[in-house]
Short mmCIF file of C-alpha atoms and ligand atoms in Angstrom, two decimals:
data_model
loop_
_atom_site.label_atom_id
_atom_site.label_comp_id
_atom_site.label_asym_id
_atom_site.label_seq_id
_atom_site.Cartn_x
_atom_site.Cartn_y
_atom_site.Cartn_z
CA UNK U 1 13.13 130.60 32.65
CA UNK U 2 10.44 132.96 31.38
CA UNK U 3 11.26 136.58 30.53
CA UNK U 4 9.40 139.84 29.91
CA UNK U 5 8.69 138.54 26.40
CA UNK U 6 6.40 135.82 27.71
CA UNK U 7 3.49 137.82 29.18
CA UNK U 8 0.99 140.49 28.21
CA UNK U 9 1.48 143.06 30.96
CA UNK U 10 -1.22 145.53 29.90
CA UNK U 11 -3.35 146.52 32.89
CA UNK U 12 -1.69 143.88 35.13
CA UNK U 13 -0.42 144.61 38.63
CA UNK U 14 3.20 143.50 38.45
CA UNK U 15 5.34 143.01 41.51
CA UNK U 16 8.90 143.81 40.50
CA UNK U 17 11.68 142.73 42.92
CA UNK U 18 14.61 145.00 42.07
CA UNK U 19 17.99 145.30 43.77
CA UNK U 20 18.58 148.95 44.64
CA UNK U 21 20.99 148.15 47.51
CA UNK U 22 23.87 150.65 47.17
CA UNK U 23 26.66 152.46 48.98
CA UNK U 24 25.54 154.77 51.77
CA UNK U 25 27.71 157.29 53.58
CA UNK U 26 26.49 159.08 56.70
CA UNK U 27 22.94 158.00 55.83
CA UNK U 28 23.30 159.56 52.38
CA UNK U 29 22.85 157.33 49.34
CA UNK U 30 25.71 157.59 46.86
CA UNK U 31 25.16 157.61 43.10
CA UNK U 32 24.49 154.03 42.11
CA UNK U 33 24.71 152.03 38.92
CA UNK U 34 22.35 149.44 40.33
CA UNK U 35 19.65 152.09 40.46
CA UNK U 36 20.23 153.37 36.92
CA UNK U 37 20.24 149.78 35.63
CA UNK U 38 17.09 148.87 37.58
CA UNK U 39 15.34 151.60 35.60
CA UNK U 40 15.70 149.55 32.39
CA UNK U 41 13.15 146.92 33.42
CA UNK U 42 10.87 149.49 35.09
CA UNK U 43 10.77 151.53 31.86
CA UNK U 44 9.95 148.46 29.78
CA UNK U 45 7.13 147.38 32.11
CA UNK U 46 5.68 150.90 32.13
CA UNK U 47 5.87 151.00 28.34
CA UNK U 48 4.01 147.70 28.26
CA UNK U 49 1.28 149.41 30.35
CA UNK U 50 1.81 147.34 33.49
CA UNK U 51 0.91 148.75 36.93
CA UNK U 52 4.29 148.37 38.56
CA UNK U 53 4.85 147.79 42.28
CA UNK U 54 8.57 147.80 43.10
CA UNK U 55 9.92 145.97 46.11
CA UNK U 56 13.57 146.35 47.19
CA UNK U 57 15.90 146.49 50.18
CA UNK U 58 18.80 148.60 51.46
CA UNK U 59 21.31 147.28 53.99
CA UNK U 60 20.56 144.83 56.76
CA UNK U 61 18.60 145.63 59.97
CA UNK U 62 20.97 147.07 62.55
CA UNK U 63 23.63 148.15 60.03
CA UNK U 64 24.58 151.77 59.35
CA UNK U 65 23.42 151.59 55.75
CA UNK U 66 19.99 150.25 56.70
CA UNK U 67 17.96 153.26 55.56
CA UNK U 68 14.66 154.15 53.90
CA UNK U 69 14.31 153.85 50.11
CA UNK U 70 13.16 157.47 49.81
CA UNK U 71 16.54 158.61 48.45
CA UNK U 72 16.63 155.61 46.08
CA UNK U 73 13.33 156.73 44.63
CA UNK U 74 14.67 160.23 44.10
CA UNK U 75 17.68 158.78 42.25
CA UNK U 76 15.45 156.42 40.25
CA UNK U 77 13.37 159.39 39.14
CA UNK U 78 16.37 160.72 37.23
CA UNK U 79 15.76 157.81 34.85
CA UNK U 80 12.09 156.86 35.14
CA UNK U 81 9.03 158.27 36.92
CA UNK U 82 8.27 156.31 40.09
CA UNK U 83 6.28 157.40 43.17
CA UNK U 84 7.59 156.55 46.65
CA UNK U 85 5.14 154.98 49.11
CA UNK U 86 6.20 154.94 52.74
CA UNK U 87 4.61 151.58 53.49
CA UNK U 88 5.10 147.94 52.49
CA UNK U 89 2.13 145.75 53.31
CA UNK U 90 -0.16 148.15 55.16
CA UNK U 91 -3.38 149.94 54.19
CA UNK U 92 -1.47 152.78 52.56
CA UNK U 93 0.43 150.41 50.24
CA UNK U 94 -2.78 148.56 49.39
CA UNK U 95 -4.70 151.70 48.47
CA UNK U 96 -1.77 153.03 46.38
CA UNK U 97 -1.62 149.71 44.50
CA UNK U 98 -5.39 149.86 43.87
CA UNK U 99 -5.04 153.44 42.62
CA UNK U 100 -2.29 152.62 40.08
CA UNK U 101 -3.13 153.33 36.46
CA UNK U 102 -1.67 151.48 33.45
CA UNK U 103 1.96 152.53 32.91
CA UNK U 104 2.45 153.90 36.46
CA UNK U 105 4.98 152.69 39.03
CA UNK U 106 5.40 152.93 42.80
CA UNK U 107 8.35 151.99 45.00
CA UNK U 108 7.50 150.59 48.42
CA UNK U 109 9.60 151.09 51.57
CA UNK U 110 12.67 148.92 52.43
CA UNK U 111 11.28 145.37 52.61
CA UNK U 112 13.84 144.41 55.28
CA UNK U 113 11.85 146.51 57.76
CA UNK U 114 9.51 143.52 57.93
CA UNK U 115 10.41 140.48 60.00
CA UNK U 116 8.29 138.49 57.55
CA UNK U 117 10.96 139.07 54.87
CA UNK U 118 13.18 136.69 56.84
CA UNK U 119 10.48 134.09 57.41
CA UNK U 120 10.45 131.16 54.98
CA UNK U 121 6.83 130.21 55.63
CA UNK U 122 3.77 131.85 54.12
CA UNK U 123 3.16 135.01 56.11
CA UNK U 124 1.61 138.48 56.01
CA UNK U 125 4.04 139.59 53.28
CA UNK U 126 3.40 136.64 50.97
CA UNK U 127 -0.38 136.92 51.59
CA UNK U 128 -0.37 140.63 50.83
CA UNK U 129 1.42 140.35 47.51
CA UNK U 130 -0.33 137.21 46.31
CA UNK U 131 -3.63 139.05 47.00
CA UNK U 132 -2.63 142.34 45.34
CA UNK U 133 -0.31 141.38 42.46
CA UNK U 134 -0.86 139.28 39.33
CA UNK U 135 2.63 138.78 37.89
CA UNK U 136 5.97 138.59 39.73
CA UNK U 137 9.13 139.79 37.99
CA UNK U 138 12.49 139.09 39.60
CA UNK U 139 15.15 141.53 38.44
CA UNK U 140 17.36 141.10 41.51
CA UNK U 141 19.88 138.43 40.47
CA UNK U 142 22.16 139.86 43.16
CA UNK U 143 19.72 138.82 45.90
CA UNK U 144 18.84 135.40 44.44
CA UNK U 145 21.20 133.64 46.89
CA UNK U 146 18.97 134.80 49.76
CA UNK U 147 16.03 132.56 50.64
CA UNK U 148 13.93 135.56 51.65
CA UNK U 149 10.21 136.08 51.23
CA UNK U 150 10.40 138.75 48.50
CA UNK U 151 12.68 136.47 46.46
CA UNK U 152 10.59 133.31 46.91
CA UNK U 153 7.29 134.93 45.91
CA UNK U 154 6.86 132.76 42.77
CA UNK U 155 5.70 130.13 45.27
CA UNK U 156 2.66 132.30 45.89
CA UNK U 157 2.19 134.32 42.67
CA UNK U 158 1.50 131.90 39.85
CA UNK U 159 2.87 133.90 36.93
CA UNK U 160 6.51 134.85 37.26
CA UNK U 161 9.50 135.68 35.09
CA UNK U 162 12.95 137.26 34.96
CA UNK U 163 13.49 140.98 34.44
CA UNK U 164 16.07 142.27 31.95
CA UNK U 165 18.95 142.63 34.44
CA UNK U 166 18.51 139.13 35.83
CA UNK U 167 18.21 137.73 32.31
CA UNK U 168 21.43 139.49 31.24
CA UNK U 169 23.38 138.17 34.25
CA UNK U 170 22.28 134.56 33.81
CA UNK U 171 23.02 134.59 30.08
CA UNK U 172 26.54 135.94 30.65
CA UNK U 173 27.34 133.48 33.44
CA UNK U 174 26.29 130.55 31.29
CA UNK U 175 29.33 131.39 29.13
CA UNK U 176 31.77 131.13 32.04
CA UNK U 177 34.41 128.46 32.40
CA UNK U 178 36.17 129.17 35.64
CA UNK U 179 38.48 126.15 36.18
CA UNK U 180 41.86 127.34 37.41
CA UNK U 181 40.59 130.86 37.82
CA UNK U 182 42.45 133.38 39.96
CA UNK U 183 40.11 134.80 42.58
CA UNK U 184 40.59 138.37 43.79
CA UNK U 185 38.32 138.62 46.80
CA UNK U 186 37.75 141.85 48.68
CA UNK U 187 34.78 143.72 50.08
CA UNK U 188 33.13 143.58 53.47
CA UNK U 189 31.32 140.23 53.43
CA UNK U 190 33.88 137.51 54.36
CA UNK U 191 31.19 134.91 55.05
CA UNK U 192 30.38 134.96 51.32
CA UNK U 193 34.01 134.80 50.17
CA UNK U 194 35.02 131.75 52.21
CA UNK U 195 32.94 129.56 49.90
CA UNK U 196 35.62 129.99 47.23
CA UNK U 197 38.62 129.19 49.40
CA UNK U 198 40.28 125.86 48.64
CA UNK U 199 41.86 124.77 45.38
CA UNK U 200 42.17 128.08 43.53
CA UNK U 201 44.69 130.82 44.21
CA UNK U 202 43.14 133.77 46.04
CA UNK U 203 44.39 137.34 46.36
CA UNK U 204 42.64 138.70 49.43
CA UNK U 205 42.01 142.42 49.92
CA UNK U 206 39.45 144.83 51.38
CA UNK U 207 38.10 143.99 54.82
CA UNK U 208 38.23 140.35 53.75
CA UNK U 209 42.01 140.56 53.36
CA UNK U 210 42.31 141.85 56.91
CA UNK U 211 40.10 139.04 58.21
CA UNK U 212 42.31 136.48 56.42
CA UNK U 213 45.43 138.04 57.87
CA UNK U 214 44.01 137.91 61.40
CA UNK U 215 43.12 134.27 60.86
CA UNK U 216 46.75 133.64 59.91
CA UNK U 217 47.63 134.94 63.38
CA UNK U 218 48.50 138.59 62.65
CA UNK U 219 47.37 141.21 65.20
CA UNK U 220 46.08 144.43 63.65
CA UNK U 221 45.24 146.56 66.71
CA UNK U 222 42.47 149.19 66.35
CA UNK U 223 41.25 147.72 63.07
CA UNK U 224 40.42 144.47 64.90
CA UNK U 225 37.90 146.37 67.04
CA UNK U 226 36.35 147.82 63.89
CA UNK U 227 36.00 144.36 62.33
CA UNK U 228 34.75 142.69 65.50
CA UNK U 229 32.27 145.45 66.49
CA UNK U 230 30.67 145.31 63.07
CA UNK U 231 30.64 141.49 63.15
CA UNK U 232 32.76 141.41 59.98
CA UNK U 233 35.43 139.23 61.58
CA UNK U 234 34.85 135.50 61.21
CA UNK U 235 37.01 132.49 62.04
CA UNK U 236 38.39 130.72 58.96
CA UNK U 237 39.76 127.19 58.95
CA UNK U 238 43.58 127.37 58.58
CA UNK U 239 43.50 124.72 55.80
CA UNK U 240 41.31 126.96 53.70
CA UNK U 241 43.89 129.73 53.87
CA UNK U 242 46.69 127.73 52.22
CA UNK U 243 46.16 129.26 48.78
CA UNK U 244 45.24 132.69 50.07
CA UNK U 245 47.68 135.58 49.61
CA UNK U 246 47.26 138.35 52.19
CA UNK U 247 48.26 142.04 52.01
CA UNK U 248 51.80 142.99 52.97
CA UNK U 249 51.00 146.67 53.61
CA UNK U 250 48.02 148.89 54.27
CA UNK U 251 46.99 152.53 53.79
CA UNK U 252 45.67 154.21 56.92
CA UNK U 253 44.01 157.57 57.56
CA UNK U 254 46.19 160.14 59.31
CA UNK U 255 44.22 163.39 59.61
CA UNK U 256 42.43 162.71 56.35
CA UNK U 257 45.67 161.83 54.52
CA UNK U 258 46.77 158.46 53.16
CA UNK U 259 49.77 156.88 54.84
CA UNK U 260 51.13 153.45 53.90
CA UNK U 261 52.35 151.14 56.65
CA UNK U 262 53.91 147.64 56.24
CA UNK U 263 52.07 144.79 57.94
CA UNK U 264 55.09 144.22 60.25
CA UNK U 265 54.34 147.60 61.89
CA UNK U 266 50.92 146.41 63.09
CA UNK U 267 49.28 146.20 65.64
CA UNK U 268 48.73 149.94 66.01
CA UNK U 269 45.97 152.47 66.68
CA UNK U 270 45.16 153.11 63.01
CA UNK U 271 42.08 152.08 61.07
CA UNK U 272 42.81 150.58 57.65
CA UNK U 273 41.25 151.97 54.46
CA UNK U 274 43.14 150.39 51.55
CA UNK U 275 45.91 148.00 50.52
CA UNK U 276 49.33 149.60 50.06
CA UNK U 277 51.62 149.79 47.04
CA UNK U 278 53.73 146.72 47.91
CA UNK U 279 50.56 144.61 48.02
CA UNK U 280 49.39 146.08 44.73
CA UNK U 281 52.70 145.15 43.05
CA UNK U 282 52.60 141.61 44.45
CA UNK U 283 49.00 141.11 43.28
CA UNK U 284 49.55 142.64 39.85
CA UNK U 285 52.35 140.10 39.20
CA UNK U 286 49.85 137.27 39.90
CA UNK U 287 47.20 138.90 37.69
CA UNK U 288 49.64 138.97 34.77
CA UNK U 289 50.09 135.18 35.03
CA UNK U 290 46.37 134.33 35.27
CA UNK U 291 44.29 132.71 32.51
CA UNK U 292 40.91 133.59 34.00
CA UNK U 293 40.06 136.01 36.78
CA UNK U 294 37.08 136.52 39.03
CA UNK U 295 37.17 139.69 41.11
CA UNK U 296 34.68 140.46 43.84
CA UNK U 297 34.52 143.53 46.04
CA UNK U 298 36.81 146.55 46.32
CA UNK U 299 40.32 146.43 47.80
CA UNK U 300 39.70 149.50 49.95
CA UNK U 301 37.21 152.21 50.85
CA UNK U 302 36.46 153.69 47.42
CA UNK U 303 33.98 156.19 48.79
CA UNK U 304 37.09 158.20 49.76
CA UNK U 305 39.25 159.28 46.82
CA UNK U 306 42.58 158.87 48.63
CA UNK U 307 41.75 155.22 49.40
CA UNK U 308 40.71 154.17 45.90
CA UNK U 309 44.31 153.56 44.69
CA UNK U 310 44.39 149.85 45.55
CA UNK U 311 41.08 149.03 43.85
CA UNK U 312 41.90 151.13 40.78
CA UNK U 313 45.37 149.56 40.41
CA UNK U 314 43.92 146.03 40.59
CA UNK U 315 41.12 146.89 38.15
CA UNK U 316 43.60 148.36 35.67
CA UNK U 317 45.77 145.25 35.88
CA UNK U 318 42.78 142.95 35.36
CA UNK U 319 41.58 145.01 32.38
CA UNK U 320 45.10 144.92 30.90
CA UNK U 321 45.61 141.17 31.34
CA UNK U 322 44.86 138.58 28.65
CA UNK U 323 42.69 136.61 31.06
CA UNK U 324 38.93 136.30 30.63
CA UNK U 325 37.61 138.31 33.54
CA UNK U 326 34.40 138.41 35.47
CA UNK U 327 33.94 141.34 37.78
CA UNK U 328 31.26 141.14 40.43
CA UNK U 329 30.08 143.12 43.41
CA UNK U 330 27.49 145.89 43.33
CA UNK U 331 29.86 148.21 45.08
CA UNK U 332 32.66 147.37 42.69
CA UNK U 333 30.73 148.44 39.60
CA UNK U 334 30.64 152.01 40.92
CA UNK U 335 34.42 151.83 41.49
CA UNK U 336 34.93 150.69 37.90
CA UNK U 337 33.19 153.84 36.64
CA UNK U 338 35.26 156.06 38.90
CA UNK U 339 38.51 154.30 37.86
CA UNK U 340 37.91 155.25 34.20
CA UNK U 341 39.17 151.81 33.12
CA UNK U 342 37.71 150.83 29.72
CA UNK U 343 34.86 148.48 30.67
CA UNK U 344 35.06 146.72 27.31
CA UNK U 345 38.32 145.15 28.50
CA UNK U 346 36.46 142.99 31.05
CA UNK U 347 34.69 139.76 30.04
CA UNK U 348 31.56 140.47 32.07
CA UNK U 349 30.72 143.06 34.69
CA UNK U 350 28.08 141.85 37.07
CA UNK U 351 25.96 144.00 39.37
CA UNK U 352 26.06 141.16 41.89
CA UNK U 353 28.37 140.21 44.72
CA UNK U 354 27.40 137.28 46.91
CA UNK U 355 24.90 135.81 44.45
CA UNK U 356 27.46 135.68 41.67
CA UNK U 357 29.99 134.14 44.02
CA UNK U 358 27.58 131.39 45.09
CA UNK U 359 26.77 130.74 41.46
CA UNK U 360 30.48 130.42 40.64
CA UNK U 361 30.97 128.17 43.67
CA UNK U 362 28.40 125.87 42.03
CA UNK U 363 25.56 126.44 44.50
CA UNK U 364 21.93 126.56 43.51
CA UNK U 365 20.42 130.01 44.02
CA UNK U 366 16.97 129.81 45.68
CA UNK U 367 15.71 132.81 43.70
CA UNK U 368 16.59 131.21 40.37
CA UNK U 369 15.34 127.75 41.33
CA UNK U 370 11.92 129.09 42.21
CA UNK U 371 11.69 130.98 38.89
CA UNK U 372 12.29 127.83 36.84
C1 3PG X 401 24.12 142.71 47.58
O1 3PG X 401 24.44 143.90 47.77
O2 3PG X 401 24.98 141.82 47.38
C2 3PG X 401 22.68 142.35 47.54
O3 3PG X 401 21.86 143.47 47.55
C3 3PG X 401 22.34 141.43 48.71
O4 3PG X 401 22.56 142.07 49.91
P1 3PG X 401 22.74 141.21 51.26
O5 3PG X 401 24.10 140.60 51.20
O6 3PG X 401 22.58 142.20 52.38
O7 3PG X 401 21.66 140.16 51.27
#
């Protein structure tokens, strides 16, 4: 795989696919490590006098966090100067690309606004960028499991390579030996997590833990509506749940305050925001026994301080264990910072969620394959 060391970027129009996808609350972008890290490659390309065109996404069409990248650009500008262009493949984008001088960078609008992003054939998006850009740099390891147009552009732009973040992720993962690993799977994307269910022991938490519990036959009440309305609930084969531990209590929100309720007291009218203390204790005992650990996604809603306890307790236990640990999940890396756990105690902290998980599950990632 080629890297930024393999090309002369001076005066070249470089299409950089970054991953800026971050937590959003009430349409407001939260402070994101993915964005500060993305700045590393942008800075290097600017220093090498490239004309940088950044392409990225936020959320999925129809979801609450599917917003413009305007706020991302503002946050990016705390680290590196980048101009926001409210267009992707239209005349405005084309003229801004043509106007770029050496060492300048622009960020285009959320690429998932285009239906062409989800089309695997050559289309208006692939035509536009193969016409306007000379080198493609993929710095979005965390999106490499998606066969989407902006990830598969090396098919259309002859010169392509990995950015620094992607390079760092791949190099670290090459060192992994995950046989017999304990999986701690949380977060809000169960369809990704089910790939790892089977032989290995799994501690389920986050929205995923609730989905597992429902699949074991437990009724949760109001929370079921939340999971079903947002299409988070999925059916999971009972056989796959054999090695999956599920939470034994949950923290709910009562007038803004945290209240812990045992699973036996569900169904009820409460929405769930975290795992409770009994679950934390049970999981920490397993973590102490583990030889290797892979943790993906938070155990609760860490955007609210009173519901960060579960995630912080698990992170502390993982950091304190002797096991080699890999932590993944873009949203989890922000929680790690907030938890104040010493990051040096983890084996590798990835900025990826689903992509890392697919990689660990032994799948080929379309974005990496096409870069080879
Ligand atoms: C992520 O947050 O894992 C990546 O940005 C990919 O997002 P996606 O799951 O919406 O494709």
